[in-house]
GROMACS .gro file of C-alpha atoms in nm:
model
  418
    1MET     CA    1   7.134  12.305   7.077
    2THR     CA    2   7.092  12.418   6.715
    3GLU     CA    3   6.876  12.692   6.568
    4MET     CA    4   6.617  12.429   6.470
    5ASP     CA    5   6.561  12.357   6.841
    6LEU     CA    6   6.488  12.720   6.928
    7VAL     CA    7   6.186  12.946   6.926
    8ALA     CA    8   6.185  13.323   6.979
    9ARG     CA    9   5.893  13.508   7.135
   10THR     CA   10   5.869  13.886   7.117
   11GLU     CA   11   5.633  14.087   7.335
   12PRO     CA   12   5.594  14.455   7.423
   13GLY     CA   13   5.856  14.539   7.680
   14GLN     CA   14   5.843  14.717   8.012
   15PRO     CA   15   6.069  15.018   8.071
   16VAL     CA   16   6.418  14.873   8.112
   17ASP     CA   17   6.749  15.054   8.126
   18GLU     CA   18   6.906  15.041   7.779
   19LEU     CA   19   7.241  14.966   7.945
   20PRO     CA   20   7.321  14.648   8.140
   21PRO     CA   21   7.369  14.669   8.517
   22PRO     CA   22   7.732  14.685   8.636
   23GLY     CA   23   7.889  14.346   8.690
   24ARG     CA   24   7.656  14.162   8.450
   25ALA     CA   25   7.750  13.954   8.148
   26HIS     CA   26   7.585  14.108   7.843
   27VAL     CA   27   7.599  14.223   7.484
   28ALA     CA   28   7.479  14.569   7.381
   29PHE     CA   29   7.467  14.813   7.092
   30CYS     CA   30   7.315  15.153   7.166
   31SER     CA   31   7.250  15.452   6.943
   32PRO     CA   32   7.015  15.751   6.951
   33ARG     CA   33   6.777  15.584   6.702
   34ARG     CA   34   6.765  15.228   6.838
   35SER     CA   35   6.928  15.036   7.122
   36LEU     CA   36   6.949  14.664   7.189
   37ARG     CA   37   7.099  14.475   7.480
   38GLY     CA   38   7.101  14.106   7.553
   39SER     CA   39   7.188  13.857   7.823
   40GLY     CA   40   7.244  13.486   7.831
   41GLU     CA   41   7.348  13.291   7.522
   42ALA     CA   42   7.094  13.099   7.318
   43LEU     CA   43   7.337  13.026   7.036
   44ARG     CA   44   7.680  13.118   6.904
   45ILE     CA   45   7.739  13.135   6.530
   46ASP     CA   46   8.095  13.059   6.422
   47LEU     CA   47   8.227  13.179   6.086
   48PRO     CA   48   8.541  13.013   5.948
   49ALA     CA   49   8.819  13.211   5.785
   50PRO     CA   50   8.795  13.425   5.584
   51TRP     CA   51   8.489  13.547   5.774
   52PRO     CA   52   8.345  13.782   5.504
   53GLU     CA   53   8.295  13.483   5.274
   54HIS     CA   54   8.070  13.307   5.525
   55VAL     CA   55   7.831  13.577   5.647
   56ASP     CA   56   7.539  13.404   5.471
   57ALA     CA   57   7.557  13.143   5.747
   58VAL     CA   58   7.431  13.403   5.994
   59ALA     CA   59   7.117  13.470   5.790
   60ASP     CA   60   7.056  13.097   5.747
   61THR     CA   61   7.095  13.034   6.119
   62LEU     CA   62   6.867  13.317   6.228
   63ALA     CA   63   6.605  13.211   5.973
   64GLY     CA   64   6.602  12.865   6.134
   65ILE     CA   65   6.479  13.005   6.466
   66VAL     CA   66   6.099  13.015   6.473
   67HIS     CA   67   5.977  13.363   6.567
   68ASP     CA   68   5.643  13.398   6.741
   69GLY     CA   69   5.577  13.770   6.757
   70SER     CA   70   5.560  14.095   6.565
   71GLY     CA   71   5.821  14.178   6.303
   72GLY     CA   72   6.034  14.486   6.266
   73ALA     CA   73   6.398  14.579   6.289
   74GLY     CA   74   6.567  14.432   6.595
   75ARG     CA   75   6.275  14.208   6.691
   76GLY     CA   76   6.298  13.833   6.707
   77PRO     CA   77   6.635  13.657   6.709
   78VAL     CA   78   6.928  13.898   6.682
   79ALA     CA   79   7.298  13.818   6.647
   80PHE     CA   80   7.556  14.056   6.795
   81GLY     CA   81   7.910  14.057   6.661
   82ALA     CA   82   8.243  14.230   6.709
   83LEU     CA   83   8.416  14.104   6.396
   84PRO     CA   84   8.793  14.094   6.348
   85TYR     CA   85   8.968  14.364   6.150
   86ASP     CA   86   9.159  14.098   5.956
   87ARG     CA   87   8.932  13.950   5.690
   88ASP     CA   88   9.144  13.633   5.674
   89THR     CA   89   9.049  13.515   6.023
   90PRO     CA   90   8.748  13.337   6.177
   91ALA     CA   91   8.473  13.524   6.360
   92SER     CA   92   8.174  13.455   6.579
   93LEU     CA   93   7.843  13.620   6.666
   94VAL     CA   94   7.622  13.556   6.967
   95VAL     CA   95   7.243  13.525   6.980
   96PRO     CA   96   7.139  13.623   7.334
   97ALA     CA   97   6.870  13.433   7.524
   98VAL     CA   98   6.696  13.758   7.623
   99ILE     CA   99   6.700  14.078   7.416
  100HIS     CA  100   6.561  14.414   7.523
  101GLY     CA  101   6.503  14.673   7.251
  102ARG     CA  102   6.390  15.032   7.232
  103THR     CA  103   6.353  15.298   6.964
  104ALA     CA  104   6.393  15.674   6.989
  105ASP     CA  105   6.014  15.723   6.984
  106GLY     CA  106   5.974  15.514   7.298
  107GLU     CA  107   5.870  15.177   7.155
  108ARG     CA  108   6.005  14.889   7.365
  109TRP     CA  109   6.006  14.513   7.329
  110THR     CA  110   6.157  14.200   7.478
  111THR     CA  111   6.247  13.883   7.288
  112ARG     CA  112   6.307  13.556   7.472
  113ILE     CA  113   6.464  13.260   7.296
  114GLY     CA  114   6.431  12.910   7.435
  115ASP     CA  115   6.387  12.541   7.359
  116ALA     CA  116   6.119  12.482   7.097
  117ALA     CA  117   6.040  12.141   7.251
  118ALA     CA  118   5.917  12.319   7.563
  119GLY     CA  119   5.618  12.456   7.372
  120SER     CA  120   5.450  12.734   7.563
  121ASP     CA  121   5.728  12.712   7.822
  122ALA     CA  122   5.995  12.788   7.564
  123ALA     CA  123   6.089  13.106   7.743
  124THR     CA  124   6.198  12.907   8.048
  125THR     CA  125   6.548  12.844   7.919
  126SER     CA  126   6.608  13.207   7.841
  127ASP     CA  127   6.454  13.325   8.166
  128VAL     CA  128   6.682  13.097   8.366
  129ALA     CA  129   6.985  13.202   8.163
  130ALA     CA  130   6.918  13.566   8.235
  131SER     CA  131   6.714  13.547   8.556
  132SER     CA  132   6.950  13.767   8.753
  133GLU     CA  133   7.031  14.020   8.480
  134ASP     CA  134   6.879  14.310   8.672
  135GLY     CA  135   6.897  14.158   9.018
  136ASP     CA  136   7.130  14.240   9.302
  137GLU     CA  137   7.336  13.921   9.323
  138ALA     CA  138   7.644  14.052   9.142
  139PRO     CA  139   7.898  14.239   9.354
  140THR     CA  140   7.956  14.603   9.268
  141PRO     CA  141   8.272  14.628   9.055
  142THR     CA  142   8.564  14.814   9.210
  143ASP     CA  143   8.742  15.079   9.004
  144PRO     CA  144   9.118  15.036   8.955
  145THR     CA  145   9.343  15.245   9.177
  146SER     CA  146   9.663  15.152   8.995
  147VAL     CA  147   9.705  15.150   8.618
  148THR     CA  148  10.014  15.074   8.409
  149ILE     CA  149  10.012  15.179   8.044
  150SER     CA  150  10.277  15.068   7.798
  151SER     CA  151  10.325  15.136   7.429
  152VAL     CA  152  10.411  14.833   7.216
  153LEU     CA  153  10.619  15.058   6.988
  154SER     CA  154  10.796  15.353   7.146
  155PRO     CA  155  10.675  15.697   7.031
  156ARG     CA  156  10.995  15.741   6.832
  157GLU     CA  157  10.960  15.400   6.665
  158TRP     CA  158  10.598  15.467   6.575
  159ALA     CA  159  10.677  15.814   6.434
  160ALA     CA  160  10.950  15.652   6.225
  161SER     CA  161  10.690  15.412   6.083
  162VAL     CA  162  10.474  15.710   5.984
  163ALA     CA  163  10.775  15.872   5.816
  164THR     CA  164  10.837  15.550   5.622
  165ALA     CA  165  10.474  15.545   5.510
  166VAL     CA  166  10.492  15.909   5.397
  167ASP     CA  167  10.803  15.823   5.194
  168ARG     CA  168  10.628  15.533   5.022
  169ILE     CA  169  10.326  15.747   4.947
  170GLY     CA  170  10.558  16.008   4.798
  171ARG     CA  171  10.707  15.739   4.573
  172GLY     CA  172  10.360  15.653   4.443
  173GLU     CA  173  10.323  15.309   4.603
  174LEU     CA  174   9.987  15.408   4.756
  175THR     CA  175   9.783  15.719   4.836
  176LYS     CA  176   9.685  15.660   5.200
  177VAL     CA  177   9.749  15.417   5.485
  178VAL     CA  178   9.600  15.414   5.833
  179LEU     CA  179   9.851  15.336   6.107
  180ALA     CA  180   9.744  15.259   6.463
  181ARG     CA  181   9.939  15.261   6.790
  182GLU     CA  182   9.880  14.975   7.030
  183LEU     CA  183   9.872  15.038   7.405
  184SER     CA  184   9.865  14.769   7.673
  185VAL     CA  185   9.695  14.832   8.006
  186ARG     CA  186   9.737  14.654   8.341
  187THR     CA  187   9.517  14.735   8.639
  188ASP     CA  188   9.498  14.625   9.001
  189GLN     CA  189   9.124  14.549   8.973
  190ALA     CA  190   8.922  14.361   8.713
  191LEU     CA  191   8.779  14.583   8.441
  192ASP     CA  192   8.399  14.558   8.417
  193ALA     CA  193   8.256  14.584   8.066
  194ALA     CA  194   7.913  14.707   8.180
  195THR     CA  195   8.066  14.986   8.388
  196LEU     CA  196   8.287  15.093   8.098
  197LEU     CA  197   7.991  15.088   7.859
  198ARG     CA  198   7.801  15.329   8.084
  199ARG     CA  199   8.097  15.567   8.090
  200PHE     CA  200   8.148  15.556   7.715
  201ARG     CA  201   7.775  15.614   7.661
  202ALA     CA  202   7.765  15.908   7.902
  203ALA     CA  203   8.071  16.070   7.745
  204SER     CA  204   7.946  16.027   7.385
  205PRO     CA  205   7.563  16.005   7.383
  206ALA     CA  206   7.544  16.064   7.007
  207ALA     CA  207   7.787  15.781   6.930
  208PHE     CA  208   7.726  15.409   6.882
  209ALA     CA  209   7.808  15.249   7.218
  210TYR     CA  210   7.897  14.880   7.197
  211SER     CA  211   7.990  14.590   7.420
  212VAL     CA  212   8.042  14.245   7.268
  213ASP     CA  213   8.271  13.971   7.399
  214GLY     CA  214   8.475  14.212   7.610
  215PHE     CA  215   8.519  14.468   7.331
  216VAL     CA  216   8.371  14.790   7.470
  217GLY     CA  217   8.360  15.147   7.344
  218ALA     CA  218   8.166  15.420   7.166
  219THR     CA  219   8.236  15.479   6.800
  220PRO     CA  220   8.131  15.797   6.619
  221GLU     CA  221   8.139  15.622   6.282
  222LEU     CA  222   7.853  15.428   6.123
  223LEU     CA  223   7.993  15.167   5.884
  224VAL     CA  224   7.650  15.075   5.746
  225SER     CA  225   7.290  15.030   5.855
  226ARG     CA  226   7.010  14.855   5.672
  227ILE     CA  227   6.657  14.903   5.804
  228GLY     CA  228   6.402  14.771   5.557
  229ASP     CA  229   6.514  14.894   5.217
  230VAL     CA  230   6.692  15.204   5.351
  231VAL     CA  231   7.071  15.188   5.362
  232ARG     CA  232   7.294  15.444   5.534
  233ALA     CA  233   7.665  15.491   5.590
  234HIS     CA  234   7.834  15.784   5.762
  235PRO     CA  235   8.206  15.766   5.681
  236MET     CA  236   8.452  15.984   5.870
  237ALA     CA  237   8.802  16.077   5.759
  238GLY     CA  238   9.004  16.392   5.810
  239THR     CA  239   9.069  16.495   6.170
  240LEU     CA  240   9.184  16.785   6.387
  241PRO     CA  241   9.207  16.796   6.768
  242ARG     CA  242   8.957  16.984   6.984
  243THR     CA  243   9.060  17.222   7.259
  244GLY     CA  244   8.745  17.236   7.471
  245ASP     CA  245   8.707  17.609   7.399
  246PRO     CA  246   8.396  17.661   7.180
  247ASP     CA  247   8.539  17.956   6.987
  248ALA     CA  248   8.871  17.784   6.922
  249ASP     CA  249   8.699  17.461   6.820
  250SER     CA  250   8.472  17.651   6.583
  251ARG     CA  251   8.778  17.804   6.417
  252ARG     CA  252   8.937  17.460   6.392
  253ALA     CA  253   8.622  17.322   6.234
  254GLY     CA  254   8.657  17.590   5.968
  255GLU     CA  255   9.021  17.494   5.920
  256LEU     CA  256   8.919  17.131   5.880
  257LEU     CA  257   8.661  17.214   5.615
  258GLY     CA  258   8.914  17.433   5.434
  259SER     CA  259   9.204  17.187   5.453
  260THR     CA  260   9.301  17.050   5.112
  261LYS     CA  261   9.480  16.754   5.275
  262ASN     CA  262   9.187  16.657   5.496
  263ARG     CA  263   8.923  16.711   5.227
  264TRP     CA  264   9.119  16.495   4.984
  265GLU     CA  265   9.164  16.220   5.245
  266HIS     CA  266   8.793  16.238   5.321
  267GLN     CA  267   8.685  16.216   4.958
  268ILE     CA  268   8.881  15.893   4.909
  269THR     CA  269   8.664  15.726   5.173
  270ILE     CA  270   8.335  15.873   5.050
  271ASP     CA  271   8.398  15.761   4.693
  272ALA     CA  272   8.493  15.409   4.805
  273VAL     CA  273   8.183  15.369   5.025
  274HIS     CA  274   7.949  15.512   4.761
  275ASP     CA  275   8.090  15.298   4.481
  276THR     CA  276   8.076  14.982   4.695
  277LEU     CA  277   7.711  15.028   4.793
  278LEU     CA  278   7.587  15.148   4.453
  279PRO     CA  279   7.545  14.803   4.285
  280TRP     CA  280   7.292  14.704   4.554
  281CYS     CA  281   7.089  15.024   4.532
  282SER     CA  282   6.805  15.155   4.320
  283TYR     CA  283   6.899  15.500   4.447
  284LEU     CA  284   7.204  15.625   4.636
  285ASP     CA  285   7.335  15.972   4.709
  286ALA     CA  286   7.592  16.143   4.927
  287GLU     CA  287   7.572  16.484   5.089
  288PRO     CA  288   7.735  16.741   4.858
  289GLU     CA  289   7.953  16.883   5.136
  290PRO     CA  290   8.093  16.721   5.450
  291SER     CA  291   8.001  16.833   5.799
  292VAL     CA  292   8.223  16.845   6.107
  293VAL     CA  293   8.141  16.595   6.382
  294ALA     CA  294   8.283  16.640   6.732
  295ALA     CA  295   8.403  16.313   6.883
  296GLY     CA  296   8.557  16.363   7.224
  297PRO     CA  297   8.907  16.508   7.191
  298VAL     CA  298   8.894  16.535   6.810
  299GLN     CA  299   8.660  16.644   6.531
  300HIS     CA  300   8.612  16.469   6.200
  301LEU     CA  301   8.490  16.543   5.852
  302ALA     CA  302   8.180  16.329   5.792
  303THR     CA  303   7.946  16.275   5.497
  304LEU     CA  304   7.616  16.086   5.506
  305VAL     CA  305   7.563  15.836   5.224
  306GLU     CA  306   7.200  15.722   5.199
  307GLY     CA  307   6.983  15.534   4.954
  308ARG     CA  308   6.730  15.260   4.887
  309LEU     CA  309   6.815  14.900   4.816
  310GLY     CA  310   6.701  14.718   4.507
  311GLN     CA  311   6.568  14.363   4.497
  312PRO     CA  312   6.671  14.119   4.629
  313GLU     CA  313   6.767  14.319   4.937
  314PRO     CA  314   7.103  14.216   5.084
  315SER     CA  315   7.150  14.149   5.453
  316VAL     CA  316   7.338  14.418   5.642
  317LEU     CA  317   7.618  14.162   5.686
  318GLU     CA  318   7.659  14.132   5.309
  319LEU     CA  319   7.711  14.508   5.298
  320VAL     CA  320   7.952  14.489   5.591
  321ALA     CA  321   8.156  14.221   5.417
  322ALA     CA  322   8.179  14.431   5.101
  323LEU     CA  323   8.268  14.758   5.273
  324HIS     CA  324   8.520  14.647   5.535
  325PRO     CA  325   8.780  14.783   5.567
  326THR     CA  326   8.702  15.126   5.426
  327PRO     CA  327   8.987  15.368   5.348
  328ALA     CA  328   8.905  15.540   5.680
  329VAL     CA  329   9.062  15.250   5.873
  330GLY     CA  330   9.271  15.074   5.608
  331GLY     CA  331   9.391  15.307   5.337
  332TRP     CA  332   9.389  15.326   4.958
  333PRO     CA  333   9.431  15.137   4.734
  334ARG     CA  334   9.313  14.863   4.969
  335ILE     CA  335   9.556  14.582   4.886
  336GLU     CA  336   9.866  14.801   4.886
  337ALA     CA  337   9.757  14.989   5.199
  338LEU     CA  338   9.687  14.674   5.400
  339ALA     CA  339  10.027  14.530   5.310
  340VAL     CA  340  10.207  14.847   5.425
  341GLN     CA  341   9.986  14.862   5.734
  342ALA     CA  342  10.072  14.507   5.841
  343GLU     CA  343  10.443  14.570   5.789
  344LEU     CA  344  10.465  14.900   5.976
  345GLU     CA  345  10.217  14.847   6.262
  346ARG     CA  346  10.368  14.514   6.367
  347ALA     CA  347  10.054  14.432   6.565
  348ASP     CA  348   9.744  14.217   6.544
  349ARG     CA  349   9.453  14.462   6.560
  350GLY     CA  350   9.210  14.198   6.682
  351ARG     CA  351   8.866  14.358   6.678
  352TYR     CA  352   8.997  14.715   6.664
  353ALA     CA  353   8.853  14.895   6.357
  354GLY     CA  354   8.650  14.586   6.269
  355PRO     CA  355   8.271  14.594   6.224
  356VAL     CA  356   8.069  14.584   6.547
  357GLY     CA  357   7.691  14.572   6.568
  358TRP     CA  358   7.384  14.353   6.523
  359VAL     CA  359   7.178  14.177   6.255
  360ASP     CA  360   6.827  14.030   6.278
  361ALA     CA  361   6.659  13.745   6.092
  362GLU     CA  362   6.522  13.983   5.826
  363GLY     CA  363   6.868  14.117   5.741
  364ASN     CA  364   6.814  14.447   5.919
  365GLY     CA  365   7.101  14.571   6.131
  366VAL     CA  366   7.346  14.839   6.229
  367PHE     CA  367   7.725  14.811   6.231
  368GLY     CA  368   7.971  15.072   6.345
  369VAL     CA  369   8.345  15.089   6.294
  370GLY     CA  370   8.505  14.941   6.606
  371ILE     CA  371   8.716  15.236   6.717
  372ARG     CA  372   8.739  15.440   7.042
  373GLY     CA  373   8.718  15.125   7.249
  374VAL     CA  374   8.914  14.868   7.445
  375GLN     CA  375   8.944  14.490   7.433
  376ILE     CA  376   8.936  14.341   7.783
  377ALA     CA  377   9.154  14.030   7.798
  378GLU     CA  378   9.060  13.690   7.940
  379ASP     CA  379   9.243  13.814   8.248
  380PRO     CA  380   9.020  14.118   8.316
  381THR     CA  381   9.306  14.312   8.473
  382SER     CA  382   9.460  14.336   8.125
  383ALA     CA  383   9.336  14.520   7.817
  384ARG     CA  384   9.449  14.645   7.477
  385LEU     CA  385   9.352  14.956   7.290
  386PHE     CA  386   9.451  15.120   6.964
  387ALA     CA  387   9.446  15.474   6.828
  388GLY     CA  388   9.489  15.527   6.455
  389VAL     CA  389   9.553  15.807   6.206
  390GLY     CA  390   9.528  15.845   5.831
  391VAL     CA  391   9.868  15.900   5.672
  392VAL     CA  392   9.877  16.078   5.336
  393ASP     CA  393  10.131  16.277   5.138
  394GLY     CA  394  10.257  16.559   5.357
  395SER     CA  395  10.159  16.402   5.692
  396ASP     CA  396  10.376  16.513   5.986
  397PRO     CA  397  10.479  16.206   6.194
  398TRP     CA  398  10.490  16.399   6.522
  399ALA     CA  399  10.153  16.565   6.460
  400GLU     CA  400  10.007  16.222   6.388
  401LEU     CA  401  10.159  16.094   6.714
  402GLU     CA  402   9.983  16.371   6.906
  403GLU     CA  403   9.654  16.276   6.741
  404THR     CA  404   9.690  15.917   6.865
  405ARG     CA  405   9.757  16.049   7.215
  406SER     CA  406   9.438  16.256   7.209
  407LYS     CA  407   9.228  15.963   7.091
  408ALA     CA  408   9.383  15.720   7.340
  409ALA     CA  409   9.337  15.963   7.630
  410ALA     CA  410   8.959  15.962   7.586
  411VAL     CA  411   8.946  15.582   7.605
  412LEU     CA  412   9.184  15.565   7.900
  413GLY     CA  413   8.972  15.820   8.085
  414ALA     CA  414   8.674  15.584   8.076
  415LEU     CA  415   8.894  15.291   8.168
  416THR     CA  416   9.059  15.425   8.479
  417ARG     CA  417   8.866  15.720   8.625
  418ILE     CA  418   9.178  15.799   8.828
   0.00000   0.00000   0.00000
């Protein structure tokens, strides 16, 4: 079935949990402002490599689905995607058969997408595809009781890679590179994406919780949102660990704001995001000073970049394609940093640190940076996760190693509950 065979109908929705029931196949992207979750699959949109050069196909496909209902961000056909970190690879997005949406002010809606040839019965296909989404047919998932965690590179090997990066930065080859550690997880029970999503959401209610194609987590970082003509990004770079003690964490927040190293690392990202968005905007500004955002075991420097788009307004996916990867997950300058990153990480990041979010037929959408999550494998007793750090001149390899441990621990806590 193609998009030309489909019709979407949007109606006011009944109160429905913003999170999918445990054990259910789903897609979801939840934030304090707006949450969407879907079930069933009306259509999958495949993007050939390199995926950023083909994002227009998503807009064309969604525009081909007839929408019978009120407009507005997140209404009508919506495509969810967890896009690869590597720009030179293919990608895919899914258009669910049933989509439940809600906004922070309590507005709710449901969109059903079905066969246009069915006329007034077009919702039948989507209803059948998702008929049991909130039913009781699925067995309750069982938490793992045994978990094996292995590091692809040993701690010493990974610290040596950081030291190599610091040396190259000192020689002037680049100014920053983000290096991530890969961890592999094996469990004695299948990991359930819906259960993990609930745990991530509960642990980080202010974050962007996501679950798409087995990639599940809660990212604190907004890559970009486009709602109407308003564009926002909330880059984060510069990090210190949290202790759990409010007084100590307050002092560390002050240290973070006063750190020359962290402020410089942060400014690289803010400048890159601002300068990338500016050509599309009639107005764009960034907060004059960063704030400190708590994100589980760590706290980050963060600066809101916000503006209004000029005409013609780009789709959020056009902005995603231009921004990704920002210096917060890649480094700077981009080309040099990505080359060093690929050499020293010795790992395929998959969806880690890639854009994750949703886009509607009007080009509205929200995409976060795909961090603080886990990729469940085809064998659901296996999973991969990454924890990354920004390496700049003066970085301490062993301190950076400890930062990856703190970040990974938060993800593993949701994964295992042991």
